[in-house]
Amino acid sequence: MAEPGGAEDGICPWCGTDPLYRAYHDTEWGVPVREERPLFEMLVLESFQSGLSWITILRRREGFRRAFAGFDPDILARFGPADVDRLLADPGIIRHRGKIEATVANARAALALRDSGPGLAAFLWAAVDGQPLTNHFTTGTEVPGKTALSDALARRLKQAGFRHLGSTTVYAFMQAAGLVNDHLTTCPRHAEIGAGA
């Protein structure tokens, strides 16, 4: 009998059989997100994932939400050195000074985008002209780690003051936030998301 989450059942193989991972795959990954705060949360979590497995981040997501004030940029932008030190002692998150400091800087950059007009959501979705891109990969080995679009968006984010968001991290964000649909064509979610599920 085929293991769920493997190529045999058509589901994207990266999510394996872990129930938390499967639920994330089945209900969140690749669904277009257009609201500012969830997009900011996804950017932050992807920046923390760099060098780690995504399941590590998923298991700590509630800890991140608590530690980072529900990912409210208005609150996070006011965090100072004492807050960074407090977060470095918080076992509910990944305790990495550079990533924590980048989160504070990224909150400030998100506020600057909001104050200058377009806002974070419009800024991010402009990378795909406002519409999700649907890829048609049949195997996991076809799915790229980064693309010319993620290269360009990573550069734009850096120019806008965001930190710790290289092209690979940005492409993972684009996949998660539904800017691109990278579910395999054999996965039921590929068609469901394409149909607006």
N, C-alpha and C. Protein backbone atom coordinates (compact mmCIF):
# COMPACT_ATOMS: atom_id res chain seq x y z
N MET A 1 0.84 -1.19 0.00
CA MET A 1 0.00 0.00 0.00
C MET A 1 0.89 1.24 0.00
N ALA A 2 0.50 2.23 -0.80
CA ALA A 2 1.30 3.45 -0.91
C ALA A 2 1.20 4.28 0.37
N GLU A 3 2.31 4.89 0.73
CA GLU A 3 2.31 5.80 1.87
C GLU A 3 1.67 7.11 1.44
N PRO A 4 0.76 7.68 2.27
CA PRO A 4 0.22 8.98 1.91
C PRO A 4 1.32 10.02 1.90
N GLY A 5 1.22 10.95 1.00
CA GLY A 5 2.24 11.98 0.90
C GLY A 5 3.38 11.58 -0.02
N GLY A 6 3.30 10.44 -0.62
CA GLY A 6 4.34 10.00 -1.54
C GLY A 6 3.88 10.19 -2.97
N ALA A 7 4.79 9.95 -3.90
CA ALA A 7 4.46 10.12 -5.30
C ALA A 7 3.35 9.18 -5.74
N GLU A 8 3.21 8.05 -5.02
CA GLU A 8 2.24 7.05 -5.43
C GLU A 8 0.80 7.54 -5.32
N ASP A 9 0.54 8.43 -4.34
CA ASP A 9 -0.84 8.87 -4.18
C ASP A 9 -1.10 10.23 -4.82
N GLY A 10 -0.09 10.79 -5.49
CA GLY A 10 -0.26 12.03 -6.22
C GLY A 10 -0.07 13.28 -5.39
N ILE A 11 -0.07 13.17 -4.07
CA ILE A 11 0.12 14.33 -3.21
C ILE A 11 1.58 14.78 -3.31
N CYS A 12 1.80 16.09 -3.17
CA CYS A 12 3.17 16.60 -3.20
C CYS A 12 4.00 15.86 -2.15
N PRO A 13 5.09 15.23 -2.56
CA PRO A 13 5.84 14.36 -1.65
C PRO A 13 6.53 15.07 -0.50
N TRP A 14 6.77 16.38 -0.60
CA TRP A 14 7.52 17.06 0.44
C TRP A 14 6.82 17.06 1.79
N CYS A 15 5.49 16.91 1.81
CA CYS A 15 4.78 17.01 3.10
C CYS A 15 4.76 15.69 3.85
N GLY A 16 5.19 14.61 3.24
CA GLY A 16 5.31 13.33 3.94
C GLY A 16 4.02 12.88 4.59
N THR A 17 4.13 12.29 5.77
CA THR A 17 2.95 11.74 6.45
C THR A 17 2.66 12.43 7.78
N ASP A 18 3.49 13.39 8.19
CA ASP A 18 3.25 14.09 9.44
C ASP A 18 1.90 14.83 9.36
N PRO A 19 0.99 14.61 10.33
CA PRO A 19 -0.34 15.22 10.25
C PRO A 19 -0.31 16.75 10.17
N LEU A 20 0.60 17.40 10.89
CA LEU A 20 0.69 18.85 10.85
C LEU A 20 1.13 19.32 9.47
N TYR A 21 2.12 18.63 8.92
CA TYR A 21 2.62 18.96 7.58
C TYR A 21 1.52 18.73 6.53
N ARG A 22 0.81 17.61 6.65
CA ARG A 22 -0.25 17.31 5.70
C ARG A 22 -1.37 18.35 5.76
N ALA A 23 -1.75 18.74 6.98
CA ALA A 23 -2.81 19.75 7.12
C ALA A 23 -2.37 21.07 6.49
N TYR A 24 -1.10 21.45 6.69
CA TYR A 24 -0.58 22.67 6.08
C TYR A 24 -0.64 22.56 4.56
N HIS A 25 -0.19 21.45 4.02
CA HIS A 25 -0.24 21.23 2.58
C HIS A 25 -1.67 21.28 2.05
N ASP A 26 -2.57 20.63 2.76
CA ASP A 26 -3.93 20.45 2.26
C ASP A 26 -4.81 21.69 2.40
N THR A 27 -4.44 22.61 3.31
CA THR A 27 -5.32 23.76 3.55
C THR A 27 -4.68 25.12 3.35
N GLU A 28 -3.35 25.20 3.39
CA GLU A 28 -2.71 26.52 3.36
C GLU A 28 -1.74 26.73 2.19
N TRP A 29 -0.83 25.77 1.99
CA TRP A 29 0.28 25.99 1.06
C TRP A 29 -0.23 26.23 -0.35
N GLY A 30 0.15 27.35 -0.91
CA GLY A 30 -0.23 27.67 -2.28
C GLY A 30 -1.53 28.41 -2.44
N VAL A 31 -2.29 28.58 -1.35
CA VAL A 31 -3.54 29.33 -1.42
C VAL A 31 -3.20 30.82 -1.46
N PRO A 32 -3.68 31.56 -2.46
CA PRO A 32 -3.33 32.99 -2.55
C PRO A 32 -3.75 33.77 -1.30
N VAL A 33 -2.78 34.48 -0.74
CA VAL A 33 -2.99 35.33 0.44
C VAL A 33 -2.77 36.78 0.00
N ARG A 34 -3.73 37.63 0.31
CA ARG A 34 -3.64 39.02 -0.14
C ARG A 34 -3.73 40.03 1.00
N GLU A 35 -3.83 39.55 2.24
CA GLU A 35 -3.93 40.46 3.38
C GLU A 35 -2.53 40.74 3.93
N GLU A 36 -2.34 41.99 4.37
CA GLU A 36 -1.02 42.45 4.80
C GLU A 36 -0.42 41.61 5.93
N ARG A 37 -1.16 41.45 7.03
CA ARG A 37 -0.55 40.80 8.19
C ARG A 37 -0.20 39.33 7.93
N PRO A 38 -1.10 38.54 7.33
CA PRO A 38 -0.69 37.15 7.03
C PRO A 38 0.51 37.08 6.08
N LEU A 39 0.59 38.00 5.13
CA LEU A 39 1.74 38.01 4.23
C LEU A 39 3.02 38.34 4.99
N PHE A 40 2.92 39.30 5.90
CA PHE A 40 4.10 39.65 6.70
C PHE A 40 4.51 38.46 7.56
N GLU A 41 3.54 37.79 8.17
CA GLU A 41 3.85 36.60 8.96
C GLU A 41 4.56 35.55 8.12
N MET A 42 4.08 35.32 6.92
CA MET A 42 4.68 34.31 6.05
C MET A 42 6.11 34.69 5.68
N LEU A 43 6.34 35.97 5.39
CA LEU A 43 7.71 36.41 5.09
C LEU A 43 8.64 36.15 6.28
N VAL A 44 8.17 36.50 7.47
CA VAL A 44 9.00 36.30 8.66
C VAL A 44 9.29 34.83 8.89
N LEU A 45 8.24 34.01 8.82
CA LEU A 45 8.45 32.58 9.06
C LEU A 45 9.38 31.97 8.02
N GLU A 46 9.24 32.38 6.77
CA GLU A 46 10.16 31.86 5.74
C GLU A 46 11.59 32.30 6.03
N SER A 47 11.77 33.51 6.53
CA SER A 47 13.14 33.96 6.84
C SER A 47 13.73 33.13 7.98
N PHE A 48 12.90 32.71 8.94
CA PHE A 48 13.38 31.86 10.02
C PHE A 48 13.64 30.44 9.53
N GLN A 49 12.94 30.00 8.50
CA GLN A 49 13.10 28.64 8.00
C GLN A 49 14.46 28.43 7.34
N SER A 50 15.04 29.50 6.84
CA SER A 50 16.32 29.40 6.13
C SER A 50 17.31 28.55 6.93
N GLY A 51 17.74 27.44 6.32
CA GLY A 51 18.68 26.53 6.95
C GLY A 51 18.04 25.46 7.82
N LEU A 52 16.72 25.48 7.93
CA LEU A 52 16.00 24.52 8.76
C LEU A 52 14.91 23.85 7.93
N SER A 53 14.28 22.84 8.50
CA SER A 53 13.14 22.22 7.81
C SER A 53 11.87 23.02 8.13
N TRP A 54 10.93 23.02 7.19
CA TRP A 54 9.70 23.78 7.38
C TRP A 54 8.88 23.23 8.55
N ILE A 55 8.93 21.93 8.79
CA ILE A 55 8.16 21.36 9.89
C ILE A 55 8.64 21.92 11.22
N THR A 56 9.92 22.26 11.32
CA THR A 56 10.46 22.89 12.54
C THR A 56 9.76 24.22 12.80
N ILE A 57 9.53 24.97 11.74
CA ILE A 57 8.85 26.27 11.87
C ILE A 57 7.37 26.06 12.18
N LEU A 58 6.73 25.13 11.49
CA LEU A 58 5.31 24.88 11.74
C LEU A 58 5.06 24.51 13.19
N ARG A 59 5.93 23.72 13.75
CA ARG A 59 5.74 23.28 15.14
C ARG A 59 5.91 24.43 16.13
N ARG A 60 6.54 25.50 15.71
CA ARG A 60 6.76 26.65 16.59
C ARG A 60 5.92 27.87 16.17
N ARG A 61 5.03 27.70 15.22
CA ARG A 61 4.31 28.85 14.68
C ARG A 61 3.55 29.62 15.77
N GLU A 62 2.88 28.92 16.67
CA GLU A 62 2.15 29.62 17.73
C GLU A 62 3.11 30.35 18.66
N GLY A 63 4.27 29.77 18.89
CA GLY A 63 5.29 30.46 19.68
C GLY A 63 5.75 31.74 19.01
N PHE A 64 5.94 31.68 17.70
CA PHE A 64 6.31 32.88 16.94
C PHE A 64 5.21 33.92 17.03
N ARG A 65 3.96 33.50 16.88
CA ARG A 65 2.85 34.45 16.92
C ARG A 65 2.79 35.16 18.27
N ARG A 66 3.00 34.41 19.34
CA ARG A 66 3.00 35.01 20.67
C ARG A 66 4.19 35.94 20.84
N ALA A 67 5.37 35.48 20.47
CA ALA A 67 6.59 36.26 20.68
C ALA A 67 6.62 37.53 19.83
N PHE A 68 6.05 37.47 18.64
CA PHE A 68 6.10 38.60 17.73
C PHE A 68 4.77 39.35 17.64
N ALA A 69 4.04 39.38 18.75
CA ALA A 69 2.84 40.21 18.88
C ALA A 69 1.86 40.00 17.74
N GLY A 70 1.63 38.72 17.40
CA GLY A 70 0.69 38.42 16.32
C GLY A 70 1.14 38.94 14.97
N PHE A 71 2.44 39.17 14.83
CA PHE A 71 3.03 39.68 13.59
C PHE A 71 2.44 41.04 13.20
N ASP A 72 2.15 41.84 14.20
CA ASP A 72 1.66 43.21 13.98
C ASP A 72 2.86 44.12 13.73
N PRO A 73 3.06 44.59 12.51
CA PRO A 73 4.24 45.42 12.23
C PRO A 73 4.31 46.69 13.07
N ASP A 74 3.14 47.25 13.42
CA ASP A 74 3.15 48.47 14.22
C ASP A 74 3.78 48.24 15.59
N ILE A 75 3.54 47.07 16.16
CA ILE A 75 4.13 46.73 17.46
C ILE A 75 5.59 46.30 17.29
N LEU A 76 5.83 45.43 16.32
CA LEU A 76 7.19 44.90 16.12
C LEU A 76 8.19 45.99 15.77
N ALA A 77 7.75 47.01 15.03
CA ALA A 77 8.66 48.08 14.62
C ALA A 77 9.20 48.85 15.82
N ARG A 78 8.52 48.77 16.96
CA ARG A 78 8.97 49.47 18.17
C ARG A 78 9.87 48.61 19.06
N PHE A 79 10.10 47.36 18.67
CA PHE A 79 10.97 46.49 19.46
C PHE A 79 12.39 47.05 19.44
N GLY A 80 13.03 46.98 20.61
CA GLY A 80 14.41 47.45 20.73
C GLY A 80 15.34 46.35 21.21
N PRO A 81 16.56 46.71 21.57
CA PRO A 81 17.55 45.72 22.01
C PRO A 81 17.08 44.84 23.17
N ALA A 82 16.33 45.40 24.11
CA ALA A 82 15.85 44.60 25.24
C ALA A 82 14.87 43.54 24.77
N ASP A 83 14.05 43.89 23.78
CA ASP A 83 13.10 42.91 23.23
C ASP A 83 13.86 41.79 22.50
N VAL A 84 14.89 42.17 21.77
CA VAL A 84 15.69 41.16 21.07
C VAL A 84 16.31 40.20 22.09
N ASP A 85 16.86 40.74 23.17
CA ASP A 85 17.45 39.89 24.21
C ASP A 85 16.40 38.98 24.83
N ARG A 86 15.21 39.52 25.07
CA ARG A 86 14.12 38.70 25.64
C ARG A 86 13.77 37.56 24.69
N LEU A 87 13.69 37.85 23.39
CA LEU A 87 13.33 36.83 22.41
C LEU A 87 14.42 35.77 22.26
N LEU A 88 15.66 36.17 22.47
CA LEU A 88 16.76 35.20 22.40
C LEU A 88 16.69 34.17 23.52
N ALA A 89 15.91 34.46 24.55
CA ALA A 89 15.73 33.52 25.66
C ALA A 89 14.41 32.76 25.56
N ASP A 90 13.66 32.97 24.48
CA ASP A 90 12.33 32.38 24.33
C ASP A 90 12.44 31.01 23.64
N PRO A 91 12.16 29.91 24.37
CA PRO A 91 12.29 28.58 23.75
C PRO A 91 11.18 28.26 22.76
N GLY A 92 10.18 29.13 22.65
CA GLY A 92 9.07 28.88 21.73
C GLY A 92 9.35 29.27 20.30
N ILE A 93 10.51 29.89 20.07
CA ILE A 93 10.87 30.31 18.71
C ILE A 93 12.28 29.81 18.39
N ILE A 94 12.72 30.10 17.18
CA ILE A 94 14.12 29.84 16.80
C ILE A 94 14.92 31.03 17.31
N ARG A 95 15.87 30.77 18.17
CA ARG A 95 16.62 31.86 18.82
C ARG A 95 17.88 32.18 18.02
N HIS A 96 17.70 33.07 17.07
CA HIS A 96 18.78 33.46 16.16
C HIS A 96 18.77 34.99 16.10
N ARG A 97 19.80 35.60 16.66
CA ARG A 97 19.83 37.07 16.76
C ARG A 97 19.63 37.75 15.40
N GLY A 98 20.34 37.29 14.39
CA GLY A 98 20.23 37.94 13.08
C GLY A 98 18.82 37.90 12.52
N LYS A 99 18.14 36.77 12.70
CA LYS A 99 16.79 36.63 12.18
C LYS A 99 15.78 37.44 12.99
N ILE A 100 16.01 37.52 14.30
CA ILE A 100 15.13 38.33 15.15
C ILE A 100 15.30 39.81 14.80
N GLU A 101 16.54 40.25 14.68
CA GLU A 101 16.79 41.65 14.34
C GLU A 101 16.24 41.97 12.94
N ALA A 102 16.34 41.01 12.03
CA ALA A 102 15.79 41.21 10.69
C ALA A 102 14.27 41.35 10.75
N THR A 103 13.62 40.62 11.64
CA THR A 103 12.17 40.71 11.77
C THR A 103 11.75 42.12 12.18
N VAL A 104 12.48 42.71 13.11
CA VAL A 104 12.18 44.08 13.54
C VAL A 104 12.40 45.04 12.37
N ALA A 105 13.52 44.88 11.67
CA ALA A 105 13.80 45.73 10.51
C ALA A 105 12.74 45.56 9.43
N ASN A 106 12.28 44.32 9.24
CA ASN A 106 11.28 44.05 8.21
C ASN A 106 9.93 44.65 8.58
N ALA A 107 9.62 44.69 9.88
CA ALA A 107 8.38 45.35 10.30
C ALA A 107 8.46 46.84 9.96
N ARG A 108 9.59 47.44 10.19
CA ARG A 108 9.77 48.86 9.86
C ARG A 108 9.69 49.08 8.35
N ALA A 109 10.26 48.15 7.59
CA ALA A 109 10.18 48.27 6.12
C ALA A 109 8.73 48.12 5.64
N ALA A 110 7.99 47.22 6.26
CA ALA A 110 6.57 47.03 5.88
C ALA A 110 5.78 48.29 6.18
N LEU A 111 6.06 48.94 7.31
CA LEU A 111 5.37 50.20 7.63
C LEU A 111 5.75 51.29 6.65
N ALA A 112 7.00 51.31 6.23
CA ALA A 112 7.44 52.32 5.26
C ALA A 112 6.70 52.13 3.93
N LEU A 113 6.50 50.87 3.53
CA LEU A 113 5.73 50.61 2.30
C LEU A 113 4.29 51.08 2.45
N ARG A 114 3.73 50.83 3.61
CA ARG A 114 2.35 51.27 3.85
C ARG A 114 2.27 52.79 3.81
N ASP A 115 3.24 53.46 4.44
CA ASP A 115 3.23 54.91 4.50
C ASP A 115 3.49 55.56 3.15
N SER A 116 4.22 54.85 2.29
CA SER A 116 4.56 55.42 0.98
C SER A 116 3.48 55.16 -0.06
N GLY A 117 2.49 54.35 0.27
CA GLY A 117 1.38 54.18 -0.66
C GLY A 117 0.99 52.76 -0.99
N PRO A 118 1.86 51.98 -1.63
CA PRO A 118 1.35 50.71 -2.15
C PRO A 118 1.01 49.68 -1.09
N GLY A 119 1.75 49.67 0.00
CA GLY A 119 1.54 48.64 1.02
C GLY A 119 2.22 47.35 0.65
N LEU A 120 2.40 46.49 1.63
CA LEU A 120 3.15 45.24 1.45
C LEU A 120 2.46 44.30 0.46
N ALA A 121 1.15 44.14 0.58
CA ALA A 121 0.45 43.19 -0.29
C ALA A 121 0.60 43.58 -1.76
N ALA A 122 0.34 44.84 -2.06
CA ALA A 122 0.46 45.29 -3.46
C ALA A 122 1.89 45.17 -3.95
N PHE A 123 2.85 45.49 -3.08
CA PHE A 123 4.26 45.39 -3.43
C PHE A 123 4.63 43.96 -3.80
N LEU A 124 4.20 43.01 -2.98
CA LEU A 124 4.54 41.61 -3.23
C LEU A 124 3.83 41.06 -4.46
N TRP A 125 2.53 41.33 -4.57
CA TRP A 125 1.76 40.77 -5.69
C TRP A 125 2.13 41.41 -7.03
N ALA A 126 2.76 42.59 -6.99
CA ALA A 126 3.21 43.20 -8.25
C ALA A 126 4.24 42.32 -8.95
N ALA A 127 4.92 41.46 -8.18
CA ALA A 127 5.93 40.57 -8.77
C ALA A 127 5.32 39.62 -9.79
N VAL A 128 4.01 39.34 -9.65
CA VAL A 128 3.33 38.42 -10.59
C VAL A 128 2.15 39.14 -11.26
N ASP A 129 2.26 40.46 -11.35
CA ASP A 129 1.21 41.28 -11.97
C ASP A 129 -0.16 41.04 -11.35
N GLY A 130 -0.17 40.75 -10.06
CA GLY A 130 -1.42 40.62 -9.33
C GLY A 130 -2.15 39.31 -9.47
N GLN A 131 -1.64 38.40 -10.29
CA GLN A 131 -2.32 37.13 -10.52
C GLN A 131 -1.38 35.96 -10.26
N PRO A 132 -1.87 34.91 -9.57
CA PRO A 132 -1.01 33.76 -9.31
C PRO A 132 -0.52 33.11 -10.61
N LEU A 133 0.69 32.65 -10.58
CA LEU A 133 1.24 31.89 -11.70
C LEU A 133 1.05 30.41 -11.41
N THR A 134 0.55 29.68 -12.37
CA THR A 134 0.34 28.25 -12.19
C THR A 134 1.36 27.48 -12.99
N ASN A 135 2.20 26.74 -12.27
CA ASN A 135 3.17 25.88 -12.92
C ASN A 135 2.58 24.49 -13.10
N HIS A 136 3.21 23.70 -13.93
CA HIS A 136 2.68 22.37 -14.26
C HIS A 136 3.77 21.32 -14.11
N PHE A 137 4.29 21.21 -12.90
CA PHE A 137 5.34 20.24 -12.62
C PHE A 137 4.73 18.90 -12.26
N THR A 138 5.35 17.85 -12.73
CA THR A 138 4.84 16.50 -12.45
C THR A 138 5.67 15.76 -11.41
N THR A 139 6.88 16.23 -11.16
CA THR A 139 7.73 15.62 -10.13
C THR A 139 8.37 16.71 -9.29
N GLY A 140 8.71 16.36 -8.07
CA GLY A 140 9.34 17.33 -7.18
C GLY A 140 10.67 17.83 -7.68
N THR A 141 11.37 17.01 -8.45
CA THR A 141 12.68 17.43 -8.95
C THR A 141 12.57 18.56 -9.98
N GLU A 142 11.40 18.75 -10.56
CA GLU A 142 11.20 19.83 -11.52
C GLU A 142 11.00 21.18 -10.85
N VAL A 143 10.57 21.18 -9.60
CA VAL A 143 10.23 22.43 -8.91
C VAL A 143 11.53 23.18 -8.58
N PRO A 144 11.65 24.42 -9.03
CA PRO A 144 12.90 25.16 -8.80
C PRO A 144 13.03 25.63 -7.37
N GLY A 145 14.25 25.91 -6.97
CA GLY A 145 14.50 26.48 -5.65
C GLY A 145 14.39 27.99 -5.68
N LYS A 146 14.55 28.57 -6.86
CA LYS A 146 14.39 30.01 -7.06
C LYS A 146 14.20 30.24 -8.54
N THR A 147 13.74 31.42 -8.89
CA THR A 147 13.47 31.76 -10.29
C THR A 147 13.92 33.21 -10.55
N ALA A 148 13.84 33.61 -11.79
CA ALA A 148 14.15 35.00 -12.12
C ALA A 148 13.19 35.95 -11.40
N LEU A 149 11.94 35.54 -11.24
CA LEU A 149 10.97 36.37 -10.52
C LEU A 149 11.34 36.51 -9.04
N SER A 150 11.75 35.40 -8.42
CA SER A 150 12.14 35.51 -7.00
C SER A 150 13.44 36.29 -6.86
N ASP A 151 14.34 36.17 -7.84
CA ASP A 151 15.55 37.00 -7.82
C ASP A 151 15.17 38.48 -7.82
N ALA A 152 14.25 38.85 -8.72
CA ALA A 152 13.84 40.25 -8.85
C ALA A 152 13.12 40.73 -7.59
N LEU A 153 12.23 39.90 -7.04
CA LEU A 153 11.50 40.31 -5.85
C LEU A 153 12.43 40.42 -4.65
N ALA A 154 13.38 39.52 -4.53
CA ALA A 154 14.35 39.61 -3.44
C ALA A 154 15.14 40.91 -3.53
N ARG A 155 15.53 41.30 -4.74
CA ARG A 155 16.25 42.57 -4.92
C ARG A 155 15.37 43.74 -4.53
N ARG A 156 14.10 43.72 -4.94
CA ARG A 156 13.18 44.82 -4.61
C ARG A 156 12.95 44.90 -3.11
N LEU A 157 12.82 43.75 -2.45
CA LEU A 157 12.64 43.74 -1.00
C LEU A 157 13.87 44.34 -0.31
N LYS A 158 15.05 43.97 -0.77
CA LYS A 158 16.28 44.51 -0.18
C LYS A 158 16.34 46.02 -0.35
N GLN A 159 15.99 46.49 -1.55
CA GLN A 159 15.99 47.92 -1.81
C GLN A 159 14.98 48.65 -0.92
N ALA A 160 13.91 47.94 -0.55
CA ALA A 160 12.88 48.54 0.30
C ALA A 160 13.22 48.43 1.79
N GLY A 161 14.39 47.86 2.11
CA GLY A 161 14.83 47.80 3.49
C GLY A 161 14.61 46.47 4.20
N PHE A 162 14.13 45.47 3.47
CA PHE A 162 13.91 44.15 4.09
C PHE A 162 15.24 43.40 4.16
N ARG A 163 15.35 42.55 5.18
CA ARG A 163 16.58 41.80 5.40
C ARG A 163 16.30 40.31 5.51
N HIS A 164 17.33 39.53 5.27
CA HIS A 164 17.31 38.08 5.44
C HIS A 164 16.28 37.42 4.53
N LEU A 165 16.14 37.96 3.32
CA LEU A 165 15.17 37.43 2.36
C LEU A 165 15.84 37.29 1.00
N GLY A 166 16.67 36.25 0.86
CA GLY A 166 17.30 35.98 -0.41
C GLY A 166 16.34 35.32 -1.38
N SER A 167 16.79 35.08 -2.58
CA SER A 167 15.92 34.58 -3.64
C SER A 167 15.28 33.23 -3.30
N THR A 168 16.04 32.31 -2.70
CA THR A 168 15.49 31.00 -2.35
C THR A 168 14.39 31.13 -1.30
N THR A 169 14.64 31.96 -0.29
CA THR A 169 13.63 32.21 0.74
C THR A 169 12.41 32.87 0.14
N VAL A 170 12.63 33.83 -0.73
CA VAL A 170 11.51 34.53 -1.36
C VAL A 170 10.70 33.59 -2.24
N TYR A 171 11.37 32.66 -2.94
CA TYR A 171 10.59 31.73 -3.77
C TYR A 171 9.75 30.81 -2.89
N ALA A 172 10.31 30.36 -1.77
CA ALA A 172 9.52 29.54 -0.85
C ALA A 172 8.32 30.32 -0.35
N PHE A 173 8.51 31.61 -0.08
CA PHE A 173 7.38 32.47 0.31
C PHE A 173 6.35 32.55 -0.82
N MET A 174 6.81 32.75 -2.05
CA MET A 174 5.89 32.87 -3.18
C MET A 174 5.05 31.60 -3.33
N GLN A 175 5.67 30.46 -3.13
CA GLN A 175 4.94 29.19 -3.18
C GLN A 175 3.91 29.11 -2.06
N ALA A 176 4.33 29.43 -0.84
CA ALA A 176 3.46 29.31 0.32
C ALA A 176 2.28 30.27 0.25
N ALA A 177 2.55 31.50 -0.20
CA ALA A 177 1.52 32.55 -0.22
C ALA A 177 0.66 32.53 -1.48
N GLY A 178 0.92 31.57 -2.36
CA GLY A 178 0.08 31.42 -3.54
C GLY A 178 0.37 32.37 -4.68
N LEU A 179 1.51 33.05 -4.64
CA LEU A 179 1.88 33.84 -5.80
C LEU A 179 2.19 32.92 -6.97
N VAL A 180 2.67 31.72 -6.63
CA VAL A 180 2.84 30.67 -7.62
C VAL A 180 2.18 29.40 -7.09
N ASN A 181 1.59 28.64 -7.97
CA ASN A 181 1.00 27.34 -7.61
C ASN A 181 1.98 26.27 -8.05
N ASP A 182 2.72 25.74 -7.08
CA ASP A 182 3.71 24.71 -7.37
C ASP A 182 3.29 23.34 -6.86
N HIS A 183 2.00 23.15 -6.57
CA HIS A 183 1.54 21.79 -6.31
C HIS A 183 1.77 20.99 -7.59
N LEU A 184 2.17 19.75 -7.45
CA LEU A 184 2.36 18.91 -8.62
C LEU A 184 1.02 18.73 -9.34
N THR A 185 1.07 18.52 -10.62
CA THR A 185 -0.17 18.36 -11.38
C THR A 185 -0.94 17.11 -10.95
N THR A 186 -0.25 16.14 -10.35
CA THR A 186 -0.91 14.94 -9.85
C THR A 186 -1.58 15.16 -8.50
N CYS A 187 -1.30 16.29 -7.86
CA CYS A 187 -1.85 16.60 -6.54
C CYS A 187 -3.23 17.24 -6.70
N PRO A 188 -4.24 16.78 -5.99
CA PRO A 188 -5.58 17.39 -6.11
C PRO A 188 -5.58 18.89 -5.85
N ARG A 189 -4.67 19.37 -5.00
CA ARG A 189 -4.63 20.80 -4.68
C ARG A 189 -4.24 21.65 -5.87
N HIS A 190 -3.53 21.10 -6.83
CA HIS A 190 -3.15 21.88 -8.01
C HIS A 190 -4.38 22.40 -8.71
N ALA A 191 -5.32 21.54 -9.00
CA ALA A 191 -6.55 21.95 -9.68
C ALA A 191 -7.47 22.75 -8.77
N GLU A 192 -7.53 22.36 -7.49
CA GLU A 192 -8.42 23.06 -6.56
C GLU A 192 -8.01 24.51 -6.40
N ILE A 193 -6.72 24.75 -6.24
CA ILE A 193 -6.24 26.13 -6.09
C ILE A 193 -6.42 26.88 -7.41
N GLY A 194 -6.14 26.21 -8.51
CA GLY A 194 -6.33 26.83 -9.81
C GLY A 194 -7.77 27.25 -10.06
N ALA A 195 -8.70 26.52 -9.45
CA ALA A 195 -10.12 26.83 -9.61
C ALA A 195 -10.61 27.82 -8.56
N GLY A 196 -9.70 28.28 -7.71
CA GLY A 196 -10.08 29.25 -6.71
C GLY A 196 -10.52 28.68 -5.38
N ALA A 197 -10.12 27.44 -5.10
CA ALA A 197 -10.51 26.80 -3.83
C ALA A 197 -9.82 27.49 -2.66
